[in-house]
Amino acid sequence: MTILTNKADKIDRLAELTQSNESVSGSSLWREAFRRMRSSKMAIIGAAIIAVFVLVAVVGPMLAPHGATAQTWRSEVFPNQGKFVGMRGENWFGLDHLGRDMFSRWLVGARQTLLVGVVSMLIGLIVGALVGVLSGAAATLGGKAGQRVDTVIMRFTDIMLSLPSLLLAVSIAAVLGQSLTTVMIAVGVVQIPIFARLLRGSMLVQGGADYVLAAKAVGIRRKRIVLTQILPNSLSPVIVQATLSLATAIIEAAALSYLGLGNPDPAVPEWGVMLSQAQRFFDNEPMMAAYPAIGIIITALGFTLLGEAMREALDPKLRG
């Protein structure tokens, strides 16, 4: 119950960002938010980290000096004897236990990590938004019947929120089987109740606004009010959450890969898989684990910093 309450409170507080959609200068909400973010060190640092990560993910495989799966230096490493090759001129990050270039694998693994994170977030966002719109529209303009629909949807959402996210993701991945697609689906499903509750809460806030009352007074159809008035003005906290969810998705996807539920081909580099493979040799060559771990941590930090900066920039209590 405590876990559910903490999660629900954080989501509901984020939904309150839509209480005010006008700045004191009369400019648009996002224009004012962007102005505030340009002067935020947290936003600048987060955006810079994300830009570097995306650049590495996009062009990194083309810049990799060696084949990511080629065991070119297999004869130079003896993992059973604890003998590894560290940083040197032709291998900037050294070699792994199979004589593969760690730097090349790190570059290629960044693309896999970004792909999993983005697709997982999009699954949660799209499905969660559909559920949230249905629930929010029913609660706002659906009358007593709509309120009953909203109650049923929210109780199911609360059940999902009450479960630890990683445990839920592991359970889903274990049922679906080992694959990269499984990881995306499992992490995406965990994000669905977050987006659903957030958008629903945001729509409830907007549902009592004067412009909605005016639209109903002049006879505009409920469906049109929801799609053209309430929904567009309810998306600000959802966009913020999407940025924060990317950080969570990257960490949880890496955790599933670490547990052996990701890509069944261990030769394909991905930061979570690389971390899993390195654990057996941590005592002799800790840097094998350090490189992918640092990549995961810094990337998640970048999305978190940018998301928090967006939240603060959109907070009506801090604007003005």
JSON list of N, CA, C and O in Angstrom, two decimals, residues 83-112:
[
{"chain": "A", "resi": 83, "resn": "LYS", "atom": "N", "xyz": [44.04, -13.84, -16.85]},
{"chain": "A", "resi": 83, "resn": "LYS", "atom": "CA", "xyz": [44.91, -12.99, -17.65]},
{"chain": "A", "resi": 83, "resn": "LYS", "atom": "C", "xyz": [44.10, -12.28, -18.74]},
{"chain": "A", "resi": 83, "resn": "LYS", "atom": "O", "xyz": [43.52, -12.93, -19.61]},
{"chain": "A", "resi": 84, "resn": "PHE", "atom": "N", "xyz": [44.06, -10.96, -18.67]},
{"chain": "A", "resi": 84, "resn": "PHE", "atom": "CA", "xyz": [43.31, -10.15, -19.62]},
{"chain": "A", "resi": 84, "resn": "PHE", "atom": "C", "xyz": [44.22, -9.08, -20.21]},
{"chain": "A", "resi": 84, "resn": "PHE", "atom": "O", "xyz": [45.31, -8.82, -19.69]},
{"chain": "A", "resi": 85, "resn": "VAL", "atom": "N", "xyz": [43.75, -8.47, -21.27]},
{"chain": "A", "resi": 85, "resn": "VAL", "atom": "CA", "xyz": [44.48, -7.37, -21.91]},
{"chain": "A", "resi": 85, "resn": "VAL", "atom": "C", "xyz": [43.72, -6.09, -21.64]},
{"chain": "A", "resi": 85, "resn": "VAL", "atom": "O", "xyz": [42.55, -5.96, -22.00]},
{"chain": "A", "resi": 86, "resn": "GLY", "atom": "N", "xyz": [44.38, -5.14, -20.98]},
{"chain": "A", "resi": 86, "resn": "GLY", "atom": "CA", "xyz": [43.75, -3.87, -20.66]},
{"chain": "A", "resi": 86, "resn": "GLY", "atom": "C", "xyz": [43.88, -2.85, -21.77]},
{"chain": "A", "resi": 86, "resn": "GLY", "atom": "O", "xyz": [44.10, -3.20, -22.93]},
{"chain": "A", "resi": 87, "resn": "MET", "atom": "N", "xyz": [43.76, -1.59, -21.42]},
{"chain": "A", "resi": 87, "resn": "MET", "atom": "CA", "xyz": [43.82, -0.50, -22.40]},
{"chain": "A", "resi": 87, "resn": "MET", "atom": "C", "xyz": [45.17, -0.48, -23.10]},
{"chain": "A", "resi": 87, "resn": "MET", "atom": "O", "xyz": [46.22, -0.61, -22.47]},
{"chain": "A", "resi": 88, "resn": "ARG", "atom": "N", "xyz": [45.11, -0.33, -24.42]},
{"chain": "A", "resi": 88, "resn": "ARG", "atom": "CA", "xyz": [46.33, -0.19, -25.21]},
{"chain": "A", "resi": 88, "resn": "ARG", "atom": "C", "xyz": [45.98, 0.55, -26.49]},
{"chain": "A", "resi": 88, "resn": "ARG", "atom": "O", "xyz": [44.81, 0.85, -26.75]},
{"chain": "A", "resi": 89, "resn": "GLY", "atom": "N", "xyz": [46.98, 0.84, -27.31]},
{"chain": "A", "resi": 89, "resn": "GLY", "atom": "CA", "xyz": [46.79, 1.69, -28.48]},
{"chain": "A", "resi": 89, "resn": "GLY", "atom": "C", "xyz": [45.70, 1.23, -29.43]},
{"chain": "A", "resi": 89, "resn": "GLY", "atom": "O", "xyz": [44.87, 2.02, -29.88]},
{"chain": "A", "resi": 90, "resn": "GLU", "atom": "N", "xyz": [45.65, -0.06, -29.76]},
{"chain": "A", "resi": 90, "resn": "GLU", "atom": "CA", "xyz": [44.67, -0.54, -30.73]},
{"chain": "A", "resi": 90, "resn": "GLU", "atom": "C", "xyz": [43.36, -0.98, -30.07]},
{"chain": "A", "resi": 90, "resn": "GLU", "atom": "O", "xyz": [42.36, -1.22, -30.78]},
{"chain": "A", "resi": 91, "resn": "ASN", "atom": "N", "xyz": [43.36, -1.10, -28.76]},
{"chain": "A", "resi": 91, "resn": "ASN", "atom": "CA", "xyz": [42.14, -1.48, -28.02]},
{"chain": "A", "resi": 91, "resn": "ASN", "atom": "C", "xyz": [41.96, -0.50, -26.86]},
{"chain": "A", "resi": 91, "resn": "ASN", "atom": "O", "xyz": [42.49, -0.72, -25.77]},
{"chain": "A", "resi": 92, "resn": "TRP", "atom": "N", "xyz": [41.23, 0.56, -27.08]},
{"chain": "A", "resi": 92, "resn": "TRP", "atom": "CA", "xyz": [41.13, 1.65, -26.11]},
{"chain": "A", "resi": 92, "resn": "TRP", "atom": "C", "xyz": [40.53, 1.21, -24.77]},
{"chain": "A", "resi": 92, "resn": "TRP", "atom": "O", "xyz": [40.90, 1.72, -23.73]},
{"chain": "A", "resi": 93, "resn": "PHE", "atom": "N", "xyz": [39.60, 0.27, -24.81]},
{"chain": "A", "resi": 93, "resn": "PHE", "atom": "CA", "xyz": [38.99, -0.24, -23.58]},
{"chain": "A", "resi": 93, "resn": "PHE", "atom": "C", "xyz": [39.50, -1.63, -23.22]},
{"chain": "A", "resi": 93, "resn": "PHE", "atom": "O", "xyz": [38.99, -2.26, -22.30]},
{"chain": "A", "resi": 94, "resn": "GLY", "atom": "N", "xyz": [40.50, -2.10, -23.94]},
{"chain": "A", "resi": 94, "resn": "GLY", "atom": "CA", "xyz": [41.01, -3.44, -23.68]},
{"chain": "A", "resi": 94, "resn": "GLY", "atom": "C", "xyz": [40.18, -4.50, -24.39]},
{"chain": "A", "resi": 94, "resn": "GLY", "atom": "O", "xyz": [39.39, -4.21, -25.30]},
{"chain": "A", "resi": 95, "resn": "LEU", "atom": "N", "xyz": [40.38, -5.76, -23.98]},
{"chain": "A", "resi": 95, "resn": "LEU", "atom": "CA", "xyz": [39.70, -6.91, -24.58]},
{"chain": "A", "resi": 95, "resn": "LEU", "atom": "C", "xyz": [38.81, -7.59, -23.55]},
{"chain": "A", "resi": 95, "resn": "LEU", "atom": "O", "xyz": [39.09, -7.56, -22.35]},
{"chain": "A", "resi": 96, "resn": "ASP", "atom": "N", "xyz": [37.74, -8.23, -24.05]},
{"chain": "A", "resi": 96, "resn": "ASP", "atom": "CA", "xyz": [36.90, -8.98, -23.12]},
{"chain": "A", "resi": 96, "resn": "ASP", "atom": "C", "xyz": [37.42, -10.41, -23.00]},
{"chain": "A", "resi": 96, "resn": "ASP", "atom": "O", "xyz": [38.52, -10.72, -23.47]},
{"chain": "A", "resi": 97, "resn": "HIS", "atom": "N", "xyz": [36.64, -11.28, -22.40]},
{"chain": "A", "resi": 97, "resn": "HIS", "atom": "CA", "xyz": [37.11, -12.64, -22.10]},
{"chain": "A", "resi": 97, "resn": "HIS", "atom": "C", "xyz": [37.24, -13.51, -23.35]},
{"chain": "A", "resi": 97, "resn": "HIS", "atom": "O", "xyz": [37.84, -14.59, -23.30]},
{"chain": "A", "resi": 98, "resn": "LEU", "atom": "N", "xyz": [36.69, -13.05, -24.48]},
{"chain": "A", "resi": 98, "resn": "LEU", "atom": "CA", "xyz": [36.80, -13.80, -25.73]},
{"chain": "A", "resi": 98, "resn": "LEU", "atom": "C", "xyz": [37.73, -13.12, -26.73]},
{"chain": "A", "resi": 98, "resn": "LEU", "atom": "O", "xyz": [37.76, -13.49, -27.91]},
{"chain": "A", "resi": 99, "resn": "GLY", "atom": "N", "xyz": [38.47, -12.12, -26.28]},
{"chain": "A", "resi": 99, "resn": "GLY", "atom": "CA", "xyz": [39.40, -11.44, -27.16]},
{"chain": "A", "resi": 99, "resn": "GLY", "atom": "C", "xyz": [38.75, -10.46, -28.12]},
{"chain": "A", "resi": 99, "resn": "GLY", "atom": "O", "xyz": [39.32, -10.15, -29.17]},
{"chain": "A", "resi": 100, "resn": "ARG", "atom": "N", "xyz": [37.57, -9.97, -27.77]},
{"chain": "A", "resi": 100, "resn": "ARG", "atom": "CA", "xyz": [36.88, -8.98, -28.61]},
{"chain": "A", "resi": 100, "resn": "ARG", "atom": "C", "xyz": [37.17, -7.57, -28.11]},
{"chain": "A", "resi": 100, "resn": "ARG", "atom": "O", "xyz": [37.36, -7.36, -26.90]},
{"chain": "A", "resi": 101, "resn": "ASP", "atom": "N", "xyz": [37.19, -6.63, -29.02]},
{"chain": "A", "resi": 101, "resn": "ASP", "atom": "CA", "xyz": [37.51, -5.24, -28.69]},
{"chain": "A", "resi": 101, "resn": "ASP", "atom": "C", "xyz": [36.36, -4.63, -27.89]},
{"chain": "A", "resi": 101, "resn": "ASP", "atom": "O", "xyz": [35.24, -4.48, -28.39]},
{"chain": "A", "resi": 102, "resn": "MET", "atom": "N", "xyz": [36.63, -4.23, -26.66]},
{"chain": "A", "resi": 102, "resn": "MET", "atom": "CA", "xyz": [35.59, -3.71, -25.78]},
{"chain": "A", "resi": 102, "resn": "MET", "atom": "C", "xyz": [35.07, -2.35, -26.25]},
{"chain": "A", "resi": 102, "resn": "MET", "atom": "O", "xyz": [33.88, -2.05, -26.11]},
{"chain": "A", "resi": 103, "resn": "PHE", "atom": "N", "xyz": [35.94, -1.53, -26.80]},
{"chain": "A", "resi": 103, "resn": "PHE", "atom": "CA", "xyz": [35.49, -0.21, -27.25]},
{"chain": "A", "resi": 103, "resn": "PHE", "atom": "C", "xyz": [34.50, -0.34, -28.40]},
{"chain": "A", "resi": 103, "resn": "PHE", "atom": "O", "xyz": [33.47, 0.35, -28.43]},
{"chain": "A", "resi": 104, "resn": "SER", "atom": "N", "xyz": [34.77, -1.22, -29.34]},
{"chain": "A", "resi": 104, "resn": "SER", "atom": "CA", "xyz": [33.86, -1.43, -30.47]},
{"chain": "A", "resi": 104, "resn": "SER", "atom": "C", "xyz": [32.52, -1.98, -29.98]},
{"chain": "A", "resi": 104, "resn": "SER", "atom": "O", "xyz": [31.46, -1.57, -30.45]},
{"chain": "A", "resi": 105, "resn": "ARG", "atom": "N", "xyz": [32.58, -2.91, -29.04]},
{"chain": "A", "resi": 105, "resn": "ARG", "atom": "CA", "xyz": [31.35, -3.48, -28.50]},
{"chain": "A", "resi": 105, "resn": "ARG", "atom": "C", "xyz": [30.56, -2.43, -27.72]},
{"chain": "A", "resi": 105, "resn": "ARG", "atom": "O", "xyz": [29.32, -2.42, -27.75]},
{"chain": "A", "resi": 106, "resn": "TRP", "atom": "N", "xyz": [31.26, -1.55, -27.03]},
{"chain": "A", "resi": 106, "resn": "TRP", "atom": "CA", "xyz": [30.58, -0.49, -26.27]},
{"chain": "A", "resi": 106, "resn": "TRP", "atom": "C", "xyz": [29.86, 0.47, -27.22]},
{"chain": "A", "resi": 106, "resn": "TRP", "atom": "O", "xyz": [28.72, 0.87, -26.95]},
{"chain": "A", "resi": 107, "resn": "LEU", "atom": "N", "xyz": [30.49, 0.81, -28.33]},
{"chain": "A", "resi": 107, "resn": "LEU", "atom": "CA", "xyz": [29.87, 1.72, -29.30]},
{"chain": "A", "resi": 107, "resn": "LEU", "atom": "C", "xyz": [28.63, 1.09, -29.92]},
{"chain": "A", "resi": 107, "resn": "LEU", "atom": "O", "xyz": [27.57, 1.72, -30.03]},
{"chain": "A", "resi": 108, "resn": "VAL", "atom": "N", "xyz": [28.75, -0.17, -30.35]},
{"chain": "A", "resi": 108, "resn": "VAL", "atom": "CA", "xyz": [27.61, -0.85, -30.97]},
{"chain": "A", "resi": 108, "resn": "VAL", "atom": "C", "xyz": [26.50, -1.10, -29.94]},
{"chain": "A", "resi": 108, "resn": "VAL", "atom": "O", "xyz": [25.31, -1.00, -30.25]},
{"chain": "A", "resi": 109, "resn": "GLY", "atom": "N", "xyz": [26.89, -1.40, -28.71]},
{"chain": "A", "resi": 109, "resn": "GLY", "atom": "CA", "xyz": [25.91, -1.66, -27.66]},
{"chain": "A", "resi": 109, "resn": "GLY", "atom": "C", "xyz": [25.06, -0.45, -27.32]},
{"chain": "A", "resi": 109, "resn": "GLY", "atom": "O", "xyz": [23.91, -0.59, -26.88]},
{"chain": "A", "resi": 110, "resn": "ALA", "atom": "N", "xyz": [25.60, 0.75, -27.53]},
{"chain": "A", "resi": 110, "resn": "ALA", "atom": "CA", "xyz": [24.84, 1.96, -27.26]},
{"chain": "A", "resi": 110, "resn": "ALA", "atom": "C", "xyz": [23.59, 2.03, -28.14]},
{"chain": "A", "resi": 110, "resn": "ALA", "atom": "O", "xyz": [22.52, 2.46, -27.68]},
{"chain": "A", "resi": 111, "resn": "ARG", "atom": "N", "xyz": [23.71, 1.61, -29.40]},
{"chain": "A", "resi": 111, "resn": "ARG", "atom": "CA", "xyz": [22.55, 1.64, -30.30]},
{"chain": "A", "resi": 111, "resn": "ARG", "atom": "C", "xyz": [21.47, 0.68, -29.82]},
{"chain": "A", "resi": 111, "resn": "ARG", "atom": "O", "xyz": [20.27, 1.01, -29.82]},
{"chain": "A", "resi": 112, "resn": "GLN", "atom": "N", "xyz": [21.86, -0.52, -29.41]},
{"chain": "A", "resi": 112, "resn": "GLN", "atom": "CA", "xyz": [20.89, -1.48, -28.89]},
{"chain": "A", "resi": 112, "resn": "GLN", "atom": "C", "xyz": [20.19, -0.95, -27.64]},
{"chain": "A", "resi": 112, "resn": "GLN", "atom": "O", "xyz": [18.98, -1.09, -27.48]}
]
